Amino acid sequence: MAHIDAGKTTTTERILYYTGKIHQMGEVHDGNASMDWMKQEKERGITVTSAATTCYWKNKRINIIDTPGHVDFTAEVQRSLRVLDGAIAIFCAVGGVEPQSETVWKQADEYDVPRIAFVNKMDRTGADFYNAVDMMKERLKADPLVLTIPIGSGELFNGIIDLIEMKSIIYEDESLGENFYKEEIPKDLENEARKYREQLIEKLSENDDTILEKYLNEEEITKKDFIRSIRKSTIENNLVPVLCGASLRNKGVQALLDAVVNYLPSPLDMPPVKGHDKNGKTVHRHPDTDGKFAALVFKVMSDKHVDKLSYIRVYSGTVKKGNRVYNPITKKTERVNRIMLMHANKRTDVESLKAGEIGTVVGLKSTLTGHTLSEKKNPIILESLNFPKPVIKVSIEPHSQAEEDKLLDALESLGYEDPTFQYYEDEKTGQLIVAGMGELHLEIITRRLVDEFNIDARIGKPQVTYCETIVESGRGRDEFDKELAGKEHYAMVEIEVVPAESATENDIVNLTGKDQIPERFVEPVKQSIQNRLRTGILAGYEMKMVQVNIVDGKFDEEKSNDVAFEQAAYNATEKALHEAQPALLEPKMDLEVVTPETYMGKVVDDLNRRRAKIEKISKRNDASVIDATVPLREMFGYATDLRSITQGRANFTMQFAKYDHCEKKIQREIIEKTRGYIPAFLKN
């Protein structure tokens, strides 16, 4: 996992070569890396979808997922971290900890994933290993444990120093780094090596009494002692082992592989996976191949040959080809027709998958990303996956009526694969809308429609996905008392809405008793409130950060029913929202611009014009780094403008930060454009 262009796929390619999985290294820049198999990945030189593979190193099986680095595809990292036991965080030795590095690091924190760090690109001009380590402390709040230090940097980088064995490792370029030899540490680096070895021992001593005792008694700390202690601290997430190298130049990768098998956990090192049964009671599953079967579907891919491939991580038990598995979410039993191990888009049929293994199964018709598979007699629901909602959308229109069904089928297939991609029909215009995480995300989706489904549709201009909220509290009461189709309907519902600033989703709380709203009507009331919140009242956007309290109600034993309570709740919610001073929210982005000092003034001026809030300006090597938050609506076409301002010498990264209140002028502009007029309750 890493920021874009830190070298994830290049490192994976070397790992596969040295482990014998492939016999020729491909290169990202040549478009022939084995893990970048999609046409879009080969053309652009970036990873778009996570690719899984399996290899062996020193008799240990390693399941690898190579993830994208671009922020638009961060969900791919999230779902991979959900099912893996460890991670390699790769950092560019020049850029250090970059914005997307922080994002994926926080995702790993969220799932409590142990990790090791690899400072890559030590051969680049401006490479600074020690600065990257300092940035890990400062920006990630990590506690790095340096295990190797570089011999030289830039063009002079020719190997690493192993601080455990206190030896230099020098790689032979002619052998593509396959051959290397160990020798004494260069004289000019002896003090540096001793200093970092002392720090290594001191850090381990804080968590390991055996190391502390040997250190204080000046006894020899063996390699076995080091590995045991580092492994324990890594798995407990107390320390992050740090190594360095240059994957493109084939240096440092074997040491990284050693670190994977020595320090990252196997499934047996991890606590039992936790879930709940049909009654909501917490249950655990141990990584036992003979235990009760439990697996999580973390990815679904459409495939023209087999319909759907479901990627699963097996946590407990074994699944065999031909088995019937139970999905406790859909309450359906499905047959596993085939089981395969993946190498990017290539596959090998196997008879079974056991606890700790990752693979794909064919035959699951109604199972989606985040669903659990288990035994029907021993069901368990594992923690699912929550993905961010789209922030940008475009209209899409087939060139002919005949292609419309084909387009909808293609969008459905892409929606199965990518939970951050959505499509729907706009109720007002009747247009088909596709929504995603950024311009590149939507560009890739539309290109895939052409490349994979042979659909060349018309694409509209990108638009921002806004949200609505409330600024104050409000109350609404509605009494529904009508005769419909010859039958009397009665219900009264009173609603209170209050801002919920810390929440991203809405919360609906029932404060009534059974004498006000009987239990059988509570769910229809909540559903009706949720429906009203989906379209807001200003410009038809979904409402966020709203708490709805159901405070009162009345019913009639003869006349009350679901329909009456649904209508009363809907109307009461609308009245409460009008009273609560509704407001528009717009997506704000975290932006980092790296520019030569010469152009900094022009870049800042341009950002101010885009309503950016400059948070910090700092130095990174000989460049200026500008950190800012900026409204997404102001950033369309920014790549072209930045190139023009800086003669192509600056670059930027941008990722979603939060939804925040729109300025009143812009709010009115958006509402008028959407509705065609300003509603009366907003005119003042």
XYZ file of C-alpha atoms in Angstrom:
684
model
C 0.000 0.000 0.000
C 1.311 3.439 -0.846
C 0.882 6.812 -2.504
C 0.658 6.711 -6.292
C 4.018 6.110 -8.020
C 5.857 4.989 -4.866
C 6.664 1.671 -6.543
C 4.114 -0.901 -5.297
C 3.684 -2.772 -8.581
C 7.421 -2.628 -9.387
C 8.216 -4.063 -5.930
C 5.561 -6.777 -6.359
C 7.055 -7.671 -9.754
C 10.491 -8.186 -8.124
C 8.962 -10.258 -5.319
C 7.291 -12.526 -7.886
C 10.553 -12.857 -9.840
C 12.737 -13.702 -6.821
C 10.152 -16.192 -5.512
C 10.022 -17.941 -8.908
C 6.380 -17.056 -9.607
C 7.367 -15.321 -12.861
C 10.486 -15.826 -14.965
C 10.789 -12.379 -16.487
C 10.236 -9.037 -14.783
C 7.766 -6.691 -16.404
C 7.946 -2.929 -15.987
C 5.100 -0.532 -15.229
C 6.496 2.094 -17.627
C 6.612 -0.472 -20.441
C 3.021 -1.575 -19.762
C 4.018 -5.222 -19.230
C 3.928 -5.621 -15.414
C 2.121 -8.888 -14.681
C -0.020 -7.383 -11.897
C -1.266 -4.480 -14.046
C -3.398 -6.541 -16.425
C -6.244 -4.168 -17.342
C -5.893 -2.222 -20.608
C -6.329 1.075 -18.711
C -3.510 0.133 -16.301
C -1.116 -0.743 -19.113
C -1.869 2.484 -21.005
C -1.652 4.812 -18.011
C 1.097 3.104 -16.028
C -0.983 3.123 -12.826
C -2.807 0.440 -10.851
C -6.587 0.787 -10.995
C -7.820 -2.434 -9.400
C -6.206 -4.533 -6.682
C -4.636 -7.729 -8.030
C -4.116 -10.883 -5.951
C -1.439 -13.538 -6.254
C 0.334 -16.215 -4.206
C 4.038 -17.041 -3.944
C 6.473 -18.885 -1.657
C 9.595 -17.651 0.120
C 11.671 -19.862 2.413
C 8.860 -22.444 2.572
C 6.317 -19.820 3.631
C 3.240 -19.118 1.533
C 2.561 -15.410 0.973
C -0.787 -14.090 -0.256
C -0.163 -10.696 -1.888
C -2.605 -8.026 -2.961
C -1.074 -5.186 -5.000
C -3.324 -2.161 -4.441
C -3.819 1.123 -6.334
C -2.169 4.299 -5.068
C -4.497 6.876 -6.636
C -6.986 8.335 -4.170
C -9.939 7.665 -6.493
C -9.407 3.936 -5.917
C -8.779 3.990 -2.174
C -11.684 1.574 -1.603
C -9.505 -1.114 -3.212
C -6.947 -0.596 -0.427
C -9.655 -0.588 2.221
C -11.152 -3.922 1.235
C -7.708 -5.506 0.907
C -6.682 -4.359 4.387
C -9.951 -5.756 5.753
C -8.984 -9.320 4.813
C -5.163 -9.319 5.087
C -3.114 -9.931 8.228
C -0.223 -7.584 7.405
C 0.875 -4.857 5.006
C 3.982 -3.414 3.389
C 3.769 0.381 3.330
C 5.997 1.673 0.547
C 7.349 5.230 0.664
C 9.236 7.143 -2.004
C 12.654 8.166 -0.631
C 12.260 11.566 -2.314
C 8.621 12.388 -1.472
C 8.553 10.632 1.913
C 5.100 10.439 3.474
C 2.738 11.793 0.809
C -1.020 12.462 1.168
C -2.281 9.071 0.012
C 0.344 7.413 2.247
C -1.476 9.023 5.178
C -4.867 7.841 3.921
C -3.867 4.184 3.565
C -1.990 4.313 6.882
C -5.170 5.478 8.638
C -7.100 2.670 6.933
C -4.538 0.171 8.264
C -4.931 1.753 11.736
C -8.695 1.315 11.465
C -8.321 -2.445 10.883
C -5.343 -2.710 13.294
C -3.137 -4.234 10.576
C 0.546 -4.813 11.505
C 2.877 -3.352 8.897
C 6.475 -3.010 7.788
C 7.757 -0.005 5.830
C 9.955 -0.025 2.737
C 11.613 3.259 1.726
C 11.913 2.758 -2.033
C 13.629 4.708 -4.825
C 16.910 5.229 -2.955
C 18.495 5.507 -6.423
C 16.593 8.714 -7.233
C 18.215 12.150 -7.102
C 17.131 13.813 -3.845
C 16.498 10.482 -2.049
C 16.680 10.925 1.721
C 16.033 7.786 3.803
C 16.315 9.536 7.148
C 13.882 12.284 6.167
C 11.320 9.624 5.173
C 11.717 7.981 8.600
C 11.271 11.361 10.348
C 8.144 12.024 8.282
C 6.722 8.658 9.407
C 7.051 9.839 13.006
C 5.710 13.329 12.334
C 2.852 12.697 9.894
C 1.814 9.129 10.722
C 2.568 9.176 14.474
C 4.309 5.842 13.851
C 7.210 4.391 15.850
C 9.661 3.287 13.127
C 12.241 0.595 13.894
C 15.101 0.974 11.395
C 16.489 -2.447 10.358
C 18.519 -1.454 7.293
C 20.216 1.787 6.287
C 21.347 2.765 2.754
C 24.869 2.754 1.397
C 24.858 6.002 -0.568
C 21.846 7.552 -2.305
C 20.861 8.645 -5.799
C 23.316 7.408 -8.426
C 25.718 6.377 -5.627
C 23.232 3.990 -3.980
C 24.675 0.483 -4.267
C 23.440 -1.538 -1.315
C 22.170 -1.639 2.265
C 23.541 -2.280 5.745
C 21.761 -4.980 7.768
C 21.741 -3.662 11.360
C 20.993 -7.082 12.878
C 23.951 -8.899 11.279
C 25.992 -5.672 10.988
C 26.980 -6.509 7.418
C 26.745 -4.698 4.084
C 24.621 -6.311 1.376
C 25.837 -5.517 -2.149
C 23.746 -6.511 -5.187
C 25.137 -7.568 -8.567
C 23.438 -5.492 -11.269
C 24.161 -8.016 -14.028
C 22.095 -10.707 -12.269
C 19.017 -8.441 -11.897
C 19.750 -8.355 -8.175
C 19.386 -12.159 -7.836
C 22.996 -12.467 -6.714
C 24.265 -10.475 -3.774
C 27.068 -10.833 -1.291
C 27.714 -9.714 2.280
C 30.836 -7.843 3.335
C 32.103 -5.602 6.093
C 30.461 -2.217 6.626
C 32.299 0.653 4.851
C 34.515 2.540 7.309
C 32.745 5.871 6.718
C 29.380 4.323 7.718
C 30.489 2.347 10.796
C 29.473 5.064 13.289
C 26.110 5.566 11.577
C 25.426 1.817 11.629
C 26.401 1.507 15.320
C 24.168 4.465 16.215
C 21.090 2.971 14.539
C 21.800 -0.510 15.943
C 21.899 0.996 19.442
C 18.542 2.669 18.781
C 17.167 -0.652 17.511
C 18.211 -2.480 20.707
C 16.939 0.318 22.974
C 13.495 0.294 21.326
C 13.209 -3.479 21.568
C 14.321 -3.357 25.228
C 11.263 -1.238 26.074
C 8.976 -4.160 25.171
C 11.212 -7.195 25.712
C 12.801 -8.189 29.039
C 15.117 -10.757 27.431
C 16.650 -8.165 25.120
C 16.893 -5.677 28.017
C 18.640 -8.194 30.267
C 21.163 -9.211 27.606
C 21.790 -5.582 26.722
C 22.427 -4.549 30.338
C 24.667 -7.586 30.965
C 26.541 -6.941 27.698
C 25.659 -10.445 26.479
C 25.368 -11.269 22.781
C 21.900 -10.641 21.333
C 21.499 -13.345 18.707
C 19.764 -13.040 15.352
C 17.091 -15.393 16.733
C 16.529 -12.995 19.668
C 16.134 -10.062 17.294
C 13.650 -11.839 15.010
C 11.515 -13.092 17.915
C 11.421 -9.655 19.554
C 10.787 -7.657 16.361
C 8.041 -10.086 15.315
C 6.285 -9.717 18.667
C 6.434 -5.882 18.599
C 5.284 -5.768 14.957
C 2.295 -8.063 15.480
C 1.286 -6.058 18.563
C 1.511 -2.881 16.443
C 3.995 -1.291 18.832
C 6.743 -0.806 16.242
C 7.050 -0.585 12.449
C 10.189 -2.253 11.007
C 11.724 -0.026 8.295
C 13.866 -1.225 5.384
C 15.176 0.533 2.299
C 16.076 -0.204 -1.300
C 15.436 0.565 -4.952
C 13.028 -1.924 -6.517
C 13.547 -0.693 -10.089
C 17.305 -1.283 -9.674
C 16.652 -4.693 -7.997
C 18.158 -3.725 -4.640
C 16.764 -4.515 -1.186
C 13.782 -6.678 -2.211
C 15.078 -10.002 -0.827
C 15.639 -8.350 2.571
C 12.036 -7.093 2.373
C 10.812 -10.647 1.667
C 12.785 -11.905 4.667
C 11.092 -9.236 6.770
C 7.650 -10.359 5.560
C 8.153 -13.966 6.691
C 10.098 -13.018 9.830
C 7.952 -10.193 11.201
C 4.457 -10.038 9.684
C 1.818 -12.338 11.225
C 0.519 -15.613 9.896
C -3.221 -16.280 10.415
C -2.277 -18.239 13.555
C -0.753 -15.104 15.101
C -3.993 -13.158 14.747
C -6.876 -13.197 17.242
C -9.965 -15.220 16.245
C -12.192 -13.366 13.807
C -15.262 -11.870 15.469
C -18.824 -11.784 14.165
C -22.369 -12.251 15.387
C -25.033 -14.915 14.992
C -28.655 -14.452 13.867
C -29.593 -13.312 17.393
C -26.900 -10.627 17.476
C -24.751 -12.592 19.944
C -20.957 -12.224 19.464
C -19.258 -15.365 18.154
C -15.644 -16.137 17.234
C -14.009 -18.336 14.633
C -10.462 -19.623 15.066
C -8.157 -20.167 12.049
C -8.707 -23.927 12.158
C -8.943 -25.808 8.852
C -11.267 -28.352 10.493
C -13.401 -25.682 12.193
C -16.795 -24.251 11.265
C -16.579 -22.623 7.839
C -16.527 -18.800 7.727
C -15.321 -16.563 4.877
C -15.738 -12.948 3.812
C -16.404 -11.891 0.216
C -14.231 -8.795 -0.213
C -14.466 -8.293 -3.964
C -16.685 -9.302 -6.878
C -15.486 -9.170 -10.494
C -17.604 -9.715 -13.588
C -16.061 -12.165 -16.031
C -17.266 -12.888 -19.557
C -16.337 -16.576 -19.250
C -17.804 -17.447 -15.822
C -20.255 -14.594 -15.084
C -18.985 -13.577 -11.623
C -15.782 -14.168 -9.660
C -16.159 -13.758 -5.888
C -12.880 -13.126 -4.042
C -12.974 -14.623 -0.543
C -10.755 -14.791 2.530
C -11.373 -17.993 4.483
C -11.114 -17.365 8.230
C -12.141 -20.787 9.496
C -12.814 -24.259 8.135
C -12.497 -25.409 4.519
C -14.630 -24.914 1.408
C -14.471 -27.503 -1.356
C -15.570 -27.435 -4.972
C -19.204 -28.535 -5.154
C -19.984 -27.491 -1.540
C -23.136 -25.557 -0.747
C -22.450 -22.445 1.348
C -24.891 -20.281 3.292
C -25.121 -16.481 3.023
C -26.679 -15.232 6.294
C -27.241 -11.757 4.789
C -29.452 -12.966 1.921
C -30.501 -16.143 3.821
C -29.760 -18.135 0.662
C -27.690 -21.246 0.084
C -25.496 -21.251 -3.040
C -23.305 -23.859 -4.726
C -19.573 -23.354 -5.231
C -19.016 -24.541 -8.799
C -15.293 -23.760 -9.090
C -12.475 -22.583 -6.819
C -9.421 -20.800 -8.207
C -6.193 -19.189 -7.062
C -5.519 -15.916 -8.855
C -2.387 -14.428 -10.348
C -3.691 -11.010 -11.466
C -6.218 -12.065 -14.154
C -4.749 -15.545 -14.644
C -6.256 -18.383 -12.631
C -5.493 -21.912 -11.479
C -8.265 -24.319 -10.507
C -7.944 -25.912 -7.060
C -10.139 -28.346 -5.150
C -10.470 -26.335 -1.916
C -9.588 -23.238 0.096
C -8.651 -23.554 3.771
C -8.502 -21.211 6.754
C -5.993 -18.423 6.091
C -6.207 -18.707 2.302
C -7.446 -16.237 -0.302
C -8.952 -17.251 -3.619
C -11.960 -16.884 -5.881
C -15.132 -18.942 -6.150
C -17.565 -19.216 -9.055
C -21.298 -19.826 -8.743
C -22.460 -17.258 -6.179
C -25.387 -15.464 -7.843
C -26.777 -13.273 -5.044
C -23.641 -12.692 -2.935
C -22.121 -9.190 -2.932
C -19.009 -7.464 -1.594
C -19.013 -7.501 2.223
C -21.239 -10.588 2.544
C -20.283 -13.528 4.769
C -20.294 -17.173 3.713
C -20.779 -19.820 6.398
C -22.486 -23.109 7.247
C -26.270 -23.002 7.443
C -26.280 -24.857 10.769
C -23.548 -22.568 12.200
C -24.197 -19.126 10.670
C -21.988 -16.134 11.435
C -22.057 -12.592 10.072
C -18.579 -11.030 9.932
C -17.958 -7.293 10.050
C -18.771 -5.952 6.594
C -17.134 -3.145 4.623
C -18.270 0.488 4.605
C -17.231 2.450 1.545
C -17.197 6.229 0.987
C -20.025 7.682 -1.090
C -19.382 9.245 -4.524
C -18.576 12.974 -4.681
C -18.669 13.569 -8.445
C -21.095 12.593 -11.206
C -21.632 12.792 -14.965
C -24.610 12.094 -17.182
C -24.293 9.213 -19.614
C -26.411 8.541 -22.669
C -26.265 5.663 -25.187
C -25.989 6.627 -28.853
C -29.093 4.614 -29.710
C -32.154 3.187 -27.988
C -30.936 -0.302 -28.890
C -27.799 0.215 -26.771
C -29.695 1.329 -23.642
C -30.261 -2.185 -22.231
C -26.683 -3.109 -23.066
C -25.463 -0.002 -21.198
C -27.578 -0.776 -18.118
C -26.258 -4.351 -18.026
C -22.679 -3.067 -18.280
C -23.222 -0.520 -15.484
C -24.738 -3.250 -13.310
C -21.628 -5.404 -13.815
C -19.315 -2.480 -12.958
C -21.451 -1.675 -9.902
C -20.975 -5.244 -8.609
C -17.214 -4.801 -8.842
C -16.877 -1.313 -7.403
C -18.947 -0.293 -4.364
C -17.830 3.364 -4.715
C -19.396 3.586 -8.175
C -23.139 4.228 -8.473
C -25.596 4.771 -11.316
C -29.204 5.950 -11.224
C -31.815 7.836 -13.191
C -32.239 11.513 -12.285
C -35.891 11.926 -11.268
C -36.083 15.496 -12.577
C -34.350 15.166 -15.955
C -34.718 11.454 -16.688
C -30.972 11.344 -17.465
C -28.869 8.328 -16.526
C -26.219 9.445 -14.010
C -22.974 7.689 -13.047
C -21.209 8.794 -9.873
C -17.747 8.084 -8.479
C -14.831 9.259 -6.354
C -13.132 11.606 -8.831
C -12.530 12.583 -12.449
C -10.055 9.750 -13.051
C -12.426 7.198 -11.513
C -15.242 8.193 -13.888
C -12.840 8.412 -16.830
C -11.699 4.828 -16.187
C -15.329 3.647 -15.866
C -16.330 5.233 -19.185
C -13.226 3.843 -20.928
C -14.028 0.370 -19.627
C -17.497 0.665 -21.161
C -15.774 1.081 -24.528
C -12.927 -1.435 -24.062
C -14.766 -4.256 -22.293
C -18.423 -3.832 -23.264
C -18.145 -2.159 -26.704
C -20.421 0.711 -25.659
C -19.471 4.197 -26.813
C -21.833 6.465 -24.880
C -22.107 10.271 -24.737
C -20.674 11.620 -21.472
C -21.738 14.926 -19.915
C -19.563 17.380 -17.996
C -18.520 16.388 -14.450
C -20.775 17.730 -11.689
C -20.315 17.867 -7.938
C -22.518 15.768 -5.646
C -23.796 18.136 -2.950
C -25.618 17.285 0.267
C -28.085 19.113 2.478
C -28.217 19.542 6.239
C -29.829 21.734 8.895
C -28.326 24.549 10.933
C -30.894 24.776 13.758
C -33.461 22.562 15.477
C -36.993 22.311 14.157
C -40.301 20.632 14.984
C -43.016 19.304 12.741
C -46.364 17.703 13.531
C -48.774 16.082 11.119
C -52.137 14.465 11.684
C -53.181 12.272 8.792
C -56.918 11.653 8.853
C -58.334 10.752 5.460
C -60.544 8.338 3.670
C -58.710 6.565 0.836
C -60.332 3.996 -1.470
C -63.310 3.755 0.869
C -61.150 3.081 3.950
C -60.394 5.502 6.817
C -56.756 6.158 7.700
C -55.524 7.859 10.854
C -52.136 8.628 12.442
C -50.401 11.528 14.143
C -46.623 11.885 14.289
C -44.536 14.687 15.807
C -40.877 15.024 14.779
C -37.933 16.998 16.129
C -34.821 17.468 13.955
C -31.485 18.620 15.393
C -28.052 19.135 13.777
C -25.647 16.237 14.366
C -22.317 17.863 13.489
C -20.115 14.892 14.299
C -22.105 12.343 12.320
C -21.764 11.581 8.636
C -24.984 9.597 8.479
C -28.425 10.402 9.857
C -29.699 9.026 13.144
C -33.387 8.324 13.805
C -34.378 7.852 17.447
C -37.812 6.790 18.675
C -38.666 8.549 21.951
C -42.316 7.488 22.037
C -44.001 4.742 24.028
C -46.325 1.979 22.853
C -49.322 4.049 23.927
C -48.259 6.750 21.410
C -46.931 4.720 18.467
C -47.375 0.921 18.685
C -44.269 -1.102 17.946
C -45.625 -2.441 14.653
C -45.725 1.101 13.232
C -42.260 2.282 14.404
C -40.347 0.738 11.462
C -42.704 2.193 8.781
C -42.339 5.622 10.480
C -38.520 5.368 10.465
C -38.480 4.207 6.839
C -40.697 7.103 5.788
C -38.431 9.612 7.579
C -35.394 8.082 5.865
C -37.134 8.401 2.496
C -37.825 12.097 3.137
C -34.175 12.715 4.069
C -32.965 11.164 0.810
C -34.047 14.124 -1.306
C -33.631 17.137 0.991
C -35.745 20.270 0.573
C -33.405 22.808 -1.034
C -32.149 21.254 -4.249
C -33.105 17.597 -4.003
C -29.790 16.374 -2.559
C -29.516 13.762 0.198
C -29.474 15.110 3.747
C -26.557 14.421 6.100
C -25.685 15.148 9.725
C -29.304 15.201 10.898
C -30.678 13.557 14.030
C -34.402 12.917 13.924
C -36.272 12.323 17.170
C -39.771 10.852 17.012
C -41.239 12.682 20.016
C -44.993 12.050 19.934
C -47.706 10.126 18.164
C -51.343 9.056 18.271
C -53.135 6.076 16.826
C -56.615 4.681 16.459
C -57.099 0.921 16.900
C -59.638 0.853 14.064
C -58.222 3.357 11.578
C -54.424 3.346 12.033
C -52.226 1.442 9.585
C -48.767 1.549 7.937
C -49.895 3.908 5.177
C -51.285 6.503 7.612
C -48.173 6.494 9.788
C -45.847 6.645 6.779
C -47.667 9.696 5.380
C -47.868 11.478 8.741
C -44.139 10.863 9.406
C -43.184 12.079 5.909
C -45.191 15.311 6.261
C -44.018 15.964 9.828
C -40.380 15.538 8.771
C -40.854 18.006 5.911
C -42.329 20.633 8.261
C -39.518 20.149 10.792
C -36.825 20.488 8.110
C -38.320 23.758 6.806
C -38.213 25.177 10.330
C -34.616 24.042 10.985
C -32.884 26.405 8.523
C -31.710 23.970 5.846
C -28.323 24.538 4.199
C -26.237 23.065 1.393
C -23.010 21.154 1.990
C -20.288 20.856 -0.642
C -17.406 18.352 -0.803
C -14.080 19.840 0.296
C -10.809 18.270 -0.765
C -7.432 18.024 0.917
C -4.909 19.302 -1.624
C -1.125 19.083 -1.681
C 0.785 20.964 -4.393
C 4.539 20.427 -4.819
C 6.030 23.257 -6.884
C 9.418 24.860 -7.560
C 9.861 27.952 -5.353
C 9.840 30.212 -8.454
C 6.172 29.525 -9.167
C 4.853 29.464 -5.602
C 3.305 32.971 -5.735
C 1.365 32.172 -8.920
C 0.178 28.823 -7.539
C -1.047 30.416 -4.294
C -2.821 33.213 -6.202
C -4.569 30.623 -8.355
C -5.615 28.627 -5.278
C -7.028 31.744 -3.598
C -9.107 32.334 -6.721
C -10.477 28.810 -6.262
C -11.618 29.572 -2.682
C -8.843 27.434 -1.216
C -7.889 27.713 2.433
C -4.092 27.488 2.668
C -3.258 25.391 5.746
C 0.535 25.246 5.535
C 3.493 25.997 3.256
C 6.664 23.983 3.850
C 9.880 22.912 2.162
C 10.646 19.441 0.780
C 14.168 19.195 -0.563
C 14.362 22.114 -3.049
C 10.573 22.379 -3.625
C 7.740 24.224 -1.872
C 4.805 22.170 -0.574
C 1.410 23.841 -0.220
C -1.245 22.090 1.892
C -4.775 23.429 1.463
C -8.463 22.542 1.576
C -10.463 23.515 -1.484
C -14.035 23.031 -2.763
C -14.232 20.252 -5.332
C -16.360 22.395 -7.672
C -13.397 24.758 -8.150
C -10.942 22.023 -9.118
C -12.177 20.729 -12.475
C -9.394 21.115 -15.024
C -6.835 21.995 -12.334
C -4.196 19.628 -13.751
C -4.122 21.571 -17.029
C -4.055 24.977 -15.304
C -1.263 23.954 -12.915
C 0.835 22.666 -15.812
C 0.355 25.995 -17.586
C 1.243 28.118 -14.513
C 4.405 26.127 -13.688
C 5.516 25.059 -17.183
C 4.736 21.464 -16.231
C 7.106 21.437 -13.251
C 4.557 21.162 -10.390
C 2.347 18.264 -9.381
C -0.559 17.832 -7.000
C -2.557 15.221 -5.137
C -6.119 15.674 -3.963
C -8.442 13.573 -1.832
C -11.870 13.950 -0.289
C -11.721 15.540 3.180
C -15.288 16.315 4.312
C -18.605 17.893 3.465
C -18.739 21.518 4.617
C -21.195 24.430 4.426
C -21.430 26.338 1.129
C -21.068 30.090 1.018
C -24.554 31.672 0.800
C -23.936 33.142 -2.631
C -22.927 29.761 -4.055
C -25.738 28.023 -2.202
C -28.322 30.291 -3.851
C -26.672 29.815 -7.239
C -26.873 26.004 -6.948
C -30.477 26.035 -5.699
C -31.616 28.394 -8.463
C -29.857 26.309 -11.109
C -31.412 23.094 -9.782
C -34.942 24.320 -9.068
C -35.166 27.225 -11.483
C -36.155 29.596 -8.666
C -35.336 30.494 -5.041
C -38.008 29.073 -2.660
C -39.903 31.621 -0.542
C -38.535 30.390 2.800
C -34.954 31.161 1.604
C -35.501 34.627 0.135
C -34.510 36.403 3.310
